[in-house]
Short mmCIF file of C-alpha atoms in Angstrom, two decimals:
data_model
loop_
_atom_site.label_atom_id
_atom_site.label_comp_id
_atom_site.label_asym_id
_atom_site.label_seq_id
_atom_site.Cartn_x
_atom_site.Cartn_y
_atom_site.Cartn_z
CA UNK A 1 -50.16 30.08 35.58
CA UNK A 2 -48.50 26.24 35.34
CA UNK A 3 -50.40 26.08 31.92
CA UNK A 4 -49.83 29.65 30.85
CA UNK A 5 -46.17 29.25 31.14
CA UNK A 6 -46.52 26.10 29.36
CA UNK A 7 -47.86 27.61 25.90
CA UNK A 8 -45.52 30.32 26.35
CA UNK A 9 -42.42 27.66 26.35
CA UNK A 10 -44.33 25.43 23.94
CA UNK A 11 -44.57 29.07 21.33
CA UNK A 12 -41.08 29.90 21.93
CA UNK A 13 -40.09 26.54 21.04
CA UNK A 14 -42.08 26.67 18.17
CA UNK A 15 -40.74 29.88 16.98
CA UNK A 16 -37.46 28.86 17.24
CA UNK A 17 -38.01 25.48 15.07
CA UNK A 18 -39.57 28.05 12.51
CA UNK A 19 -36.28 30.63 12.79
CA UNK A 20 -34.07 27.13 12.92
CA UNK A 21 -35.45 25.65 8.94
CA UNK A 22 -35.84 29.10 7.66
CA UNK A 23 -31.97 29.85 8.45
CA UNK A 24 -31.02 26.23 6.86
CA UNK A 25 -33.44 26.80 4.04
CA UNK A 26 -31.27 29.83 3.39
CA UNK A 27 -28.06 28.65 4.16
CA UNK A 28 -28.63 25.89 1.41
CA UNK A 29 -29.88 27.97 -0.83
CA UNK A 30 -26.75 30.67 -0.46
CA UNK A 31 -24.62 27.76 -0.86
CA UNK A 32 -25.76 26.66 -3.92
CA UNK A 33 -25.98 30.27 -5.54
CA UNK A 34 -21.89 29.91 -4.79
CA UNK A 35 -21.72 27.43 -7.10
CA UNK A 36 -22.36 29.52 -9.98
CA UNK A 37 -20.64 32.10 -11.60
CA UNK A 38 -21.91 35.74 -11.67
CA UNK A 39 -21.59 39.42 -12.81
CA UNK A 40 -21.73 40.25 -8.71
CA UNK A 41 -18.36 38.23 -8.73
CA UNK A 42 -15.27 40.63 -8.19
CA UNK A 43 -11.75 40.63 -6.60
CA UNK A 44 -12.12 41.17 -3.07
CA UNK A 45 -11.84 44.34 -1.07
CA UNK A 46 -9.78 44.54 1.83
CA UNK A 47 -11.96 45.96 4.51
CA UNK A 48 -11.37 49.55 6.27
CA UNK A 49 -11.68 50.35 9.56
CA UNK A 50 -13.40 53.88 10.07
CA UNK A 51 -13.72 55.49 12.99
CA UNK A 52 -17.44 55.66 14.76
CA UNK A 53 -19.05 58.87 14.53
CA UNK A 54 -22.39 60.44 16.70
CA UNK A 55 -25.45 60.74 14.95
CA UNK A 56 -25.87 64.06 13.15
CA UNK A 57 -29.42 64.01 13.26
CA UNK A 58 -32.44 62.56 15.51
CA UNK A 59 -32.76 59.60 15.16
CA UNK A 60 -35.64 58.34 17.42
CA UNK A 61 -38.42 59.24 15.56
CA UNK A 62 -37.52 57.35 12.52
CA UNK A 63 -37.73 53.83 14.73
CA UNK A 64 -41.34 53.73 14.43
CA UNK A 65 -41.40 53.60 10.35
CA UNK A 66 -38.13 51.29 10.04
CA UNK A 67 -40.06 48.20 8.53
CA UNK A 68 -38.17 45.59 11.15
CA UNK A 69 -39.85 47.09 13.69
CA UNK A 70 -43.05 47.19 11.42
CA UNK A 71 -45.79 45.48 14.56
CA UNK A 72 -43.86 46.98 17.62
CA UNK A 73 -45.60 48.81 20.15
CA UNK A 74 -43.72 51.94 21.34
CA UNK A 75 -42.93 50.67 24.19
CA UNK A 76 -41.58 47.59 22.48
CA UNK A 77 -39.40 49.41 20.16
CA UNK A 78 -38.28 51.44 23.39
CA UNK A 79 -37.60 47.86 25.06
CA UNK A 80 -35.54 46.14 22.11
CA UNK A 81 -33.26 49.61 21.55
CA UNK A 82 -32.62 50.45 25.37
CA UNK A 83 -29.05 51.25 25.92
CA UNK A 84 -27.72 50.28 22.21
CA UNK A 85 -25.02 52.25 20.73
CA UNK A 86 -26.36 54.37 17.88
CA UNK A 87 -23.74 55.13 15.42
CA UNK A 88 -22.62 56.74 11.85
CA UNK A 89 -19.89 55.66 9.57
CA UNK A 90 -18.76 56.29 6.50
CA UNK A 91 -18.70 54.58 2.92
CA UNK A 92 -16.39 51.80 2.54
CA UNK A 93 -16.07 51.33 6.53
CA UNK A 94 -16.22 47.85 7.25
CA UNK A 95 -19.14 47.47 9.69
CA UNK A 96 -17.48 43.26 10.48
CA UNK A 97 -15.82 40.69 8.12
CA UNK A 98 -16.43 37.20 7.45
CA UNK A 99 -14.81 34.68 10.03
CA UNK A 100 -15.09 37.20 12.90
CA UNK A 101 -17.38 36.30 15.75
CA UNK A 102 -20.92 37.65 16.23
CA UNK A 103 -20.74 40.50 19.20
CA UNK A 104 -23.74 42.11 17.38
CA UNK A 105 -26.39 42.75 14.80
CA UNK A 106 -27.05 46.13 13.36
CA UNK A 107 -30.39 47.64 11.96
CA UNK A 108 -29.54 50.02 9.22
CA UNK A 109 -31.45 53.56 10.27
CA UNK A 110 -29.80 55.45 7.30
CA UNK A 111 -27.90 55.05 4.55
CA UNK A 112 -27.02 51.38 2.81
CA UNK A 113 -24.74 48.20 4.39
CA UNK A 114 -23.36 46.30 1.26
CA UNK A 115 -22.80 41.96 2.20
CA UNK A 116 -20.41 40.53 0.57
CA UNK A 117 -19.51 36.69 0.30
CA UNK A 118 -15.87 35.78 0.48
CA UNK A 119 -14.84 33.12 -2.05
CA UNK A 120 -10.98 32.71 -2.51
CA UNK A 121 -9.15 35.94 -4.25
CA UNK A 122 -12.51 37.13 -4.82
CA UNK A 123 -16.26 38.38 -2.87
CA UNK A 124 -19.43 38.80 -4.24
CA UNK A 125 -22.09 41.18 -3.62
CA UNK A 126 -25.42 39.00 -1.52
CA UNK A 127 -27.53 41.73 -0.82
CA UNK A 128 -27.51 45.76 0.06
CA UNK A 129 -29.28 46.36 3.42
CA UNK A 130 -31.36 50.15 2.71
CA UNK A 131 -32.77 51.40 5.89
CA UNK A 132 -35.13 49.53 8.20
CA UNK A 133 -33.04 46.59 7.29
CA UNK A 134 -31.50 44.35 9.97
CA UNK A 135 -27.60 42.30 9.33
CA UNK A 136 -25.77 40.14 11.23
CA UNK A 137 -28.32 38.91 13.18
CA UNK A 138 -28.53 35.56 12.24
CA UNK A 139 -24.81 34.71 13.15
CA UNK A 140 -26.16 36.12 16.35
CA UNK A 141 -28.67 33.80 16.84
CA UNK A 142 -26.92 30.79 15.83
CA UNK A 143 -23.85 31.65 17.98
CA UNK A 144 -21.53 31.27 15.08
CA UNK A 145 -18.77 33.55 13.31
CA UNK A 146 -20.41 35.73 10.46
CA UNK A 147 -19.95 34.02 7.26
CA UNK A 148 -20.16 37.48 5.13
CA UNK A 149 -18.73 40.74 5.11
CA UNK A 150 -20.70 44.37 5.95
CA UNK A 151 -19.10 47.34 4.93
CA UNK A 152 -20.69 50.91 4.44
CA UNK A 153 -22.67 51.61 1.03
CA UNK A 154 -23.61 55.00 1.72
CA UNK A 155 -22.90 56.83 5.07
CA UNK A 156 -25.22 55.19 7.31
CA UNK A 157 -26.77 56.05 11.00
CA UNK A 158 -26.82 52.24 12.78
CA UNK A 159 -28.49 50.76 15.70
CA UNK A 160 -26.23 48.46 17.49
CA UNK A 161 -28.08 45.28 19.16
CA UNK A 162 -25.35 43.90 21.09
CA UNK A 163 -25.58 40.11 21.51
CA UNK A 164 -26.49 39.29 25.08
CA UNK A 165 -29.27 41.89 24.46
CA UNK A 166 -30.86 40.35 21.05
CA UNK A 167 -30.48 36.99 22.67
CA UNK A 168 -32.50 37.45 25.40
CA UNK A 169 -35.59 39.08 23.86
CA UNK A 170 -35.22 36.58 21.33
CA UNK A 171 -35.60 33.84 23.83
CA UNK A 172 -37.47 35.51 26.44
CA UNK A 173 -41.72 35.49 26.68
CA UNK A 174 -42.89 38.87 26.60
CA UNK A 175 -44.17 40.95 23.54
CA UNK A 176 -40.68 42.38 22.75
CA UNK A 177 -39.80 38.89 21.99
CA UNK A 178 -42.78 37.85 20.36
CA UNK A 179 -42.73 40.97 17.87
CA UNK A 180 -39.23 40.45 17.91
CA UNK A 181 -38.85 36.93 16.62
CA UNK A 182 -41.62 37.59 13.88
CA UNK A 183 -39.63 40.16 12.48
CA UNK A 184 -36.40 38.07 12.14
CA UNK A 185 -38.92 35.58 10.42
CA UNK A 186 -40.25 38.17 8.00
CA UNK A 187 -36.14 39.23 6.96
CA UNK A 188 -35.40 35.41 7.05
CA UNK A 189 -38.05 34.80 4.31
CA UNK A 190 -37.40 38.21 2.26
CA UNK A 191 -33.49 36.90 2.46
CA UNK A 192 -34.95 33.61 1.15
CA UNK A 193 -37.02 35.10 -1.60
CA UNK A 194 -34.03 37.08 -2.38
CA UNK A 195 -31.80 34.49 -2.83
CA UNK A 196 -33.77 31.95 -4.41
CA UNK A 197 -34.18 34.84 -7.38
CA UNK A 198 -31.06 34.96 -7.63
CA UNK A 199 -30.32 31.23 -7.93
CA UNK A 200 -33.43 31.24 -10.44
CA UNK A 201 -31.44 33.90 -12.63
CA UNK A 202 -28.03 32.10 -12.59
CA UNK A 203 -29.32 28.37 -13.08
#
């Protein structure tokens, strides 16, 4: 066992390097898409509060097909999602805002999350989240304030992973953490891919 839980500490540690230059990979790369103008570019939105509203539909079933948790087991899915709030809000709704710490990360079940980068008097559009998509996360993981905005596309149904809870699968040994920390590297590198287009398009 001595050995066992040493490749299990030496993997995590691994896994975490990996999570640690993909995150800085994309951090430099979102920095220097700011340094360019663009047509995303637009005067900034004050965010709305909307109220939190109870799923109109069920959602378990559609856990399974939600492409972050693409590799879970059942029972995995069942272990990452146990007890988190499960919500719907409405367009425009501002989901958190730039600045504010990280309580959470959200994986988008329904409808569209729209990121937005503040810059001055203005924001620009980074990405739109569609379902099976996970934000916020990586604020999470780094234990730092978000550095974009999430507000409601399209009335969306969202999963809720409070903090303490993504933190400790993420760090923790079992398969929940292990399927769980190569999905965050699979949205880290789409991000990446993502953003690197974009930079490709502006330069």
């Amino acid at each position: 066992r001595p050995n066992s839980a040493g490749r299990d500490s030496a993997a995590l540690e691994i896994q975490k390097s990996v999570t640690g230059v993909l995150s800085e990979k994309l951090r430099a790369a979102n920095a220097r898409l700011r340094e360019h103008r663009a047509a995303e570019d637009r005067a900034a939105v004050p965010p709305q509060r909307r109220a939190r509203a109870a799923p109109t539909f069920d959602w378990r079933p559609f856990l399974p097909m939600l492409a972050f948790l693409d590799g879970f087991d059942r029972w995995e899915i069942d272990e990452l999602t146990q007890d988190c709030a499960v919500f719907e809000l409405e367009r425009r709704g501002a989901l958190f805002n730039a600045g504010e710490s990280a309580g959470a990360a959200f994986l988008v079940i329904r409808g569209a999350v729209e990121i937005v980068a503040p810059q001055g008097a203005s924001e620009r559009r980074v990405t739109i989240a569609g379902p099976g998509e996970i934000v916020g996360y990586l604020a999470v993981l780094e234990r730092r304030p978000h550095w974009v905005s999430a507000r409601i596309r399209e009335s969306a149904c969202l999963l809720e992973l409070g903090a303490p809870q993504l933190l400790r699968h993420y760090e923790g040994t079992t398969g929940t953490s292990v399927s769980l920390r190569r999905a965050i590297h699979r949205s880290l590198l789409q991000a990446l891919a993502r953003t690197n287009t974009q930079l490709i398009r502006l330069i």
